[in-house]
Coordinates of C-alpha atoms in Angstrom, one line a residue:
X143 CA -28.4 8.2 24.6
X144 CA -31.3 6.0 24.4
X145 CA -31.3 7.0 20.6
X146 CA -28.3 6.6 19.8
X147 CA -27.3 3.0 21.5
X148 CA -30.9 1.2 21.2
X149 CA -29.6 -1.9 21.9
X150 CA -30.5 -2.5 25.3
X151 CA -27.5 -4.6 27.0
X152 CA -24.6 -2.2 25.0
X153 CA -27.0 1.0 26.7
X154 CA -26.3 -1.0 30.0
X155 CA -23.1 -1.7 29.5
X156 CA -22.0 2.0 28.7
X157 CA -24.5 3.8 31.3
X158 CA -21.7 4.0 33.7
X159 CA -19.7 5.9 31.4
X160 CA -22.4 8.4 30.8
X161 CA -23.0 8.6 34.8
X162 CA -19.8 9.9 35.1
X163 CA -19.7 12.3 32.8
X164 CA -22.5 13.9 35.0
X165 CA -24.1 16.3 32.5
X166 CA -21.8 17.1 29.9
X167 CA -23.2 15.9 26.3
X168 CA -21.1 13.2 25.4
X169 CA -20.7 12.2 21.4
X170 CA -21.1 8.8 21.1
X171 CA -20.6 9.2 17.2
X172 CA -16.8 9.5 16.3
X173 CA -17.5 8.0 12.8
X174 CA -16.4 10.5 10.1
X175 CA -18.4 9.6 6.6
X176 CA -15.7 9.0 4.1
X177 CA -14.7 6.6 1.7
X178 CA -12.0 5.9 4.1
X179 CA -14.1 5.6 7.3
X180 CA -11.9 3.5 9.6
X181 CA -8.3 6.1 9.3
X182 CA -10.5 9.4 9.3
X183 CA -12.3 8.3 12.5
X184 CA -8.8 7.5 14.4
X185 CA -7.8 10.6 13.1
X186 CA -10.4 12.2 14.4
X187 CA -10.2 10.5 18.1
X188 CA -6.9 11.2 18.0
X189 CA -7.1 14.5 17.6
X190 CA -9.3 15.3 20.4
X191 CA -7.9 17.2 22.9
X192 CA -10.7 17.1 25.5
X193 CA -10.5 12.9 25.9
X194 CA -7.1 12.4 24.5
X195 CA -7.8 9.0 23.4
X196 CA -5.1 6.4 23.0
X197 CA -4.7 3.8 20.6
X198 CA -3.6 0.2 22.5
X199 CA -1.9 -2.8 20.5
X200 CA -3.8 -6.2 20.7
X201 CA -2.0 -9.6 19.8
X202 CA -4.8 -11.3 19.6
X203 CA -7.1 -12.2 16.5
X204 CA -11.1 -10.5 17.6
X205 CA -12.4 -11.4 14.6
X206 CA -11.8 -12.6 11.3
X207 CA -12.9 -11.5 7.3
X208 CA -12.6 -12.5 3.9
X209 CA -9.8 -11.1 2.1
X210 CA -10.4 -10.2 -1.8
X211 CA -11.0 -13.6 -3.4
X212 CA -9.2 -12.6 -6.9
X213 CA -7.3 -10.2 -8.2
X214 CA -9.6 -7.9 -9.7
X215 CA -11.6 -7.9 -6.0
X216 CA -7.9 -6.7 -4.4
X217 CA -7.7 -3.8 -7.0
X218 CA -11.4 -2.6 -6.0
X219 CA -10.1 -2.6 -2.4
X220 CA -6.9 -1.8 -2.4
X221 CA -7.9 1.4 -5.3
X222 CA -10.2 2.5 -2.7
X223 CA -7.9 2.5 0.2
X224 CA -5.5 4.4 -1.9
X225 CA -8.1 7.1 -2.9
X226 CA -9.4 7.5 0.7
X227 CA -6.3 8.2 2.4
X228 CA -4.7 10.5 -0.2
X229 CA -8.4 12.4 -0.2
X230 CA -7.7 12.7 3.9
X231 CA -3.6 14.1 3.0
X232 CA -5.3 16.4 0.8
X233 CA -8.3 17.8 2.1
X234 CA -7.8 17.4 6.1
X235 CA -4.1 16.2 6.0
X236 CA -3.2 14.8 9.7
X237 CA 0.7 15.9 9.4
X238 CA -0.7 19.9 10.3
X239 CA -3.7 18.6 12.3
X240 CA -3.6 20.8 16.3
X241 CA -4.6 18.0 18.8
X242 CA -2.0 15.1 17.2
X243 CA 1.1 14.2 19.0
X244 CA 4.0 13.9 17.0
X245 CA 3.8 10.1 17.4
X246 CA 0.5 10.1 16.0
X247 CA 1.6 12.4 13.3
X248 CA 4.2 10.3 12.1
X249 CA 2.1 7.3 12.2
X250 CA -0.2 9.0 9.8
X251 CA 2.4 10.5 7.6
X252 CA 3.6 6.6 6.9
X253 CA 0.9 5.4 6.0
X254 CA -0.2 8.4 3.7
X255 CA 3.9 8.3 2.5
X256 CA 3.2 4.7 1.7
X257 CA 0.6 5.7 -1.0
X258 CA 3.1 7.7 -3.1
X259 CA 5.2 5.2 -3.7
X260 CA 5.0 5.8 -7.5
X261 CA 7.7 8.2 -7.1
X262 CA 10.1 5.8 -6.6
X263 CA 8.9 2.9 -7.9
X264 CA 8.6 3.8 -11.2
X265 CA 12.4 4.6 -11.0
X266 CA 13.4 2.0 -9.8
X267 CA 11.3 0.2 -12.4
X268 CA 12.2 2.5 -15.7
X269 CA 15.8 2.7 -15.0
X270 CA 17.1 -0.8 -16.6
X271 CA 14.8 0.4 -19.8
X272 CA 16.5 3.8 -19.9
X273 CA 20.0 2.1 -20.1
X274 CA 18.8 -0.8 -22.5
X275 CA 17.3 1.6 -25.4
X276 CA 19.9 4.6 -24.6
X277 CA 22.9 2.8 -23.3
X278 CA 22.7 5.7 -20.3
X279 CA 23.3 3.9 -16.7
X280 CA 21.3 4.9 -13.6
X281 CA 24.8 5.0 -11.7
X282 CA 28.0 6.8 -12.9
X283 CA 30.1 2.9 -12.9
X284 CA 29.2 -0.4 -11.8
X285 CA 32.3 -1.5 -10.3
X286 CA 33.7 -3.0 -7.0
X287 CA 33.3 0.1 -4.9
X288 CA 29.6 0.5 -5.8
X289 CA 29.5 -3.4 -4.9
X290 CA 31.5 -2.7 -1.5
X291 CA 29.1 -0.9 -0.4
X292 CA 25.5 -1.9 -2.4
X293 CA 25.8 -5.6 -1.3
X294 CA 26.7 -4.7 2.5
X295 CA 23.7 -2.3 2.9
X296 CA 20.7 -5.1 0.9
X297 CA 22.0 -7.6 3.3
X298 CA 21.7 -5.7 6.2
X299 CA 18.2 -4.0 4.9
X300 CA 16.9 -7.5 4.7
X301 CA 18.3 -8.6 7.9
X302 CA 16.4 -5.6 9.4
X303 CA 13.4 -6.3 7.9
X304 CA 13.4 -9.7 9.4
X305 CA 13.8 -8.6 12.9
X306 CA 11.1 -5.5 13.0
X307 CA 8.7 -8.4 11.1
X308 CA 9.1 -10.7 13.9
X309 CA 10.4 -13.3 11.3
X310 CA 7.0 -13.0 9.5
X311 CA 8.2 -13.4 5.7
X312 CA 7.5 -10.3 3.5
X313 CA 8.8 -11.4 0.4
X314 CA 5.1 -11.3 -0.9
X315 CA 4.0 -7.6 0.7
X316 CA 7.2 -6.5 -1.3
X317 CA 5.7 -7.8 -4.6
X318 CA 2.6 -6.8 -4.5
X319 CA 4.0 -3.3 -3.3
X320 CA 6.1 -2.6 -6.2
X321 CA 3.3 -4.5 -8.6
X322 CA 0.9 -2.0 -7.1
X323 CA 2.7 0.9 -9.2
X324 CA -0.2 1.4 -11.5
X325 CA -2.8 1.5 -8.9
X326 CA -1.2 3.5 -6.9
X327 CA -0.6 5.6 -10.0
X328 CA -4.0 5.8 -11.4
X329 CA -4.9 6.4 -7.3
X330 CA -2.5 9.6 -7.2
X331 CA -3.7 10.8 -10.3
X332 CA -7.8 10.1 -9.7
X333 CA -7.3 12.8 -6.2
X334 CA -5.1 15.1 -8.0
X335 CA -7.8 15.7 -10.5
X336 CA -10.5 16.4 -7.8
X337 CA -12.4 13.4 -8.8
X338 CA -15.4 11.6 -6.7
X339 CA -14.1 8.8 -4.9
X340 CA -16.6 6.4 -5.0
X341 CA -17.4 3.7 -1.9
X342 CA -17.3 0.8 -3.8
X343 CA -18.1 -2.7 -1.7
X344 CA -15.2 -5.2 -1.9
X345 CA -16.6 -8.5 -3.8
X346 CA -17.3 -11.4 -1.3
X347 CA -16.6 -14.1 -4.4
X348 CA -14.5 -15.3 -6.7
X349 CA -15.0 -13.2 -10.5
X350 CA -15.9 -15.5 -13.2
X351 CA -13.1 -14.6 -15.6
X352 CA -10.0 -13.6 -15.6
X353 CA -8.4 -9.9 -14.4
X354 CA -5.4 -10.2 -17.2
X355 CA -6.1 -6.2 -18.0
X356 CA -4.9 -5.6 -14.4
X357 CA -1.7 -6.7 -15.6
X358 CA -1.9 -5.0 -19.1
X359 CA 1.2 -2.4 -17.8
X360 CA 3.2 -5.2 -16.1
X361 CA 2.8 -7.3 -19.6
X362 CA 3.8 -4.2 -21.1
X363 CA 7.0 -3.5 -19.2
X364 CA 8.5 -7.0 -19.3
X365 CA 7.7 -7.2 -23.3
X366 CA 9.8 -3.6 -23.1
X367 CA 12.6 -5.4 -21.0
X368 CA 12.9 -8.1 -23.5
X369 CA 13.1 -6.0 -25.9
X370 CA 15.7 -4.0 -24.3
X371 CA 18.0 -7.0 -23.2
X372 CA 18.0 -8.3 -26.7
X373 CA 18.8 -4.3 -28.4
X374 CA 21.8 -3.7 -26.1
X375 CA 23.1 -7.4 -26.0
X376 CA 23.3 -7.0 -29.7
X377 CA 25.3 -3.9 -29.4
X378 CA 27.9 -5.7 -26.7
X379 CA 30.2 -6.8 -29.3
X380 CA 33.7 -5.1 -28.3
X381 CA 32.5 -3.5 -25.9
X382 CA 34.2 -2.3 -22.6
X383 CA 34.2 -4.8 -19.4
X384 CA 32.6 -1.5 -17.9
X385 CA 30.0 -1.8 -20.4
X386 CA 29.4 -5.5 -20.0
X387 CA 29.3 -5.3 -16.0
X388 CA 26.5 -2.9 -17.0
X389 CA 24.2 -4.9 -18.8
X390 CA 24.7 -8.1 -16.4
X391 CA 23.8 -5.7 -13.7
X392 CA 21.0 -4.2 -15.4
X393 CA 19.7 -7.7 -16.5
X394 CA 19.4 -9.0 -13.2
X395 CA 17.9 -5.5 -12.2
X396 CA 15.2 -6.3 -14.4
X397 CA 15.1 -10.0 -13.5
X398 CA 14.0 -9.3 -10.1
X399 CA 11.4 -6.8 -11.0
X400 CA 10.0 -9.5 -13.4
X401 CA 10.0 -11.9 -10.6
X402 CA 8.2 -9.3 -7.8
X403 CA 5.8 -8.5 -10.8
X404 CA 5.2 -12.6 -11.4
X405 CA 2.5 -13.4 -8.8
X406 CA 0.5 -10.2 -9.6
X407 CA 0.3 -11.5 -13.4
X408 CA -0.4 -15.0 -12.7
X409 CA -3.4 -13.7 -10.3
X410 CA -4.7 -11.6 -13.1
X411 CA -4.4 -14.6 -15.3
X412 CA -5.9 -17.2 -12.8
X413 CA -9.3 -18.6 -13.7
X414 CA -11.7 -19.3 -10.9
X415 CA -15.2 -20.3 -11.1
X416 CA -17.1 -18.5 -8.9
X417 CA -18.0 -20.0 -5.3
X418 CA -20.1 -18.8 -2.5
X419 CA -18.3 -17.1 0.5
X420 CA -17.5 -18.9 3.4
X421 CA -18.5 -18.2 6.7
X422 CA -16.3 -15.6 8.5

C-alpha cells in the first residue's frame, strides 16, 4: 500500500478501506494498459464479481479539458477512440464477458455498435448516387403511401430525440456522426487488419494550416452528387411523374447529407494560427 499510493493524505484517506478488508490483498490498480484506457478499465471493474462495482451518474461538472482545437486534432482523437474500442470488441469483447450484467452488456455493446456505423452510413450516403448514374431507386416507388408513413415516423424520431436529450440540441452530434464515415471506416478497416494501434496524444493547440485532406472524401462525394443531379436531370425530359417524384426526392436526399457534411468541410478548410492553450 505504501507503494502504491505514496501520496501521504490519499494513503490517509483510503487506510480505512484497507482496515477493513483485514488481510485480504486488495488491488489498488484497476487500470488496464490500452490505447483505450478509460472503457477497458470500467470494463474491467465491471466485471468483477468479488466487489461488484457500480457505476453512479453525476450532474455535476468535476473538472473541465480542452476539446480538439481543429479539425485535424478531433480526427487524431476521435481515430484513436474508434481503434481502441473496436481492438476491446475484438480481442476481449464485453458482450460474452462472465461477471457483466446484462445492463452493463448492453451499455458496452452501444457504444462498440456505435463505431460501425459505416454499415449504414455509407448506405444511406451512396444511395442517391446509385439512382443518379443508374436511374435504380433505393425504394420500389416514392409515392404518398411511402410519405404516409416516412414523414409520420422522422417527426416522431426527432421528437424522441428531443425528449431523451433533455432538449440539449443534437443537430451538430448528427453531423459530425454521419461526416465521421471515413474515420470510422479507415478505423474498421486499421483493426480488421491486425494493425498496431498507436497511443497518439491529442494536440493541445490550434494546427497551423489547414486539415482540407480530412475532407478529401466528403469533397469527393458532393462533386459525385453534382454530377449525378445534373446526368439524370438531363435525362428527365418526358419522363414519368414517378420518375420525377424520384429525383426531387433523391435531390433533397442528397441536400441534407451535403448540409450534415458542411461544418466538417468548413473545419477542415478553416485557417487558425496557432495559440497557446488555455488554462483548464
Amino acid at each position: 500500500f505504501e507503494a502504491r499510493v505514496p501520496d501521504p493524505a490519499l494513503r490517509a484517506a483510503a487506510a480505512p478501506l484497507v482496515r477493513g478488508e483485514a488481510a485480504r490483498r486488495i488491488d489498488l490498480e484497476p487500470y488496464r494498459f490500452h490505447v483505450s484506457e478509460d472503457i477497458y478499465t470500467s470494463i474491467g471493474l465491471h466485471a468483477d464479481t468479488r466487489r461488484r462495482w457500480r457505476s453512479v451518474y453525476h450532474p455535476r461538472v468535476l473538472s473541465r479539458m480542452l476539446s480538439p482545437q481543429d479539425l485535424s486534432a478531433w480526427f487524431t482523437q476521435r481515430f484513436k477512440y474508434a481503434c481502441g474500442t473496436l481492438d476491446i470488441a475484438r480481442r476481449d469483447n464485453p458482450l460474452l464477458m462472465a461477471g457483466l450484467t446484462g445492463w452493463q452488456k448492453l451499455m458496452y455493446g452501444s457504444t462498440i455498435y456505435a463505431y460501425l456505423a459505416p454499415f449504414w452510413t455509407l448506405p444511406l450516403i451512396a444511395a442517391p448516387l446509385v439512382f443518379f448514374f443508374t436511374g435504380v431507386s433505393p425504394v420500389r416507388a416514392f409515392d404518398v403511401s411511402l410519405f404516409a408513413r416516412l414523414v409520420p415516423f422522422l417527426v416522431v424520431t426527432r421528437l424522441a430525440f428531443m425528449v431523451r436529450a433533455w432538449r440539449v440540441p443534437t443537430w451538430r452530434s448528427e453531423q459530425f456522426h454521419l461526416s465521421a464515415f471515413w474515420l470510422h471506416l479507415r478505423a474498421l478497416a486499421h483493426v480488421v487488419a491486425g494493425k498496431h494501434i498507436r497511443f497518439l496524444v491529442t494536440p493541445k493547440v490550434a494546427g497551423h494550416e489547414s486539415s482540407l485532406r480530412l475532407a478529401a472524401p466528403h469533397l469527393a462525394l458532393l462533386a459525385l452528387t453534382a454530377l449525378g443531379v445534373a446526368w439524370r436531370g438531363a435525362h428527365l425530359a418526358g419522363a414519368s411523374r414517378a420518375a420525377s417524384v424520384a429525383f426531387a426526392s433523391n435531390v433533397l436526399w442528397s441536400a441534407h447529407n451535403a448540409l450534415l457534411f458542411l461544418p466538417f468541410i468548413v473545419a477542415a478548410a478553416a485557417f487558425r494560427p496557432r495559440t497557446a492553450a488555455s488554462p483548464g
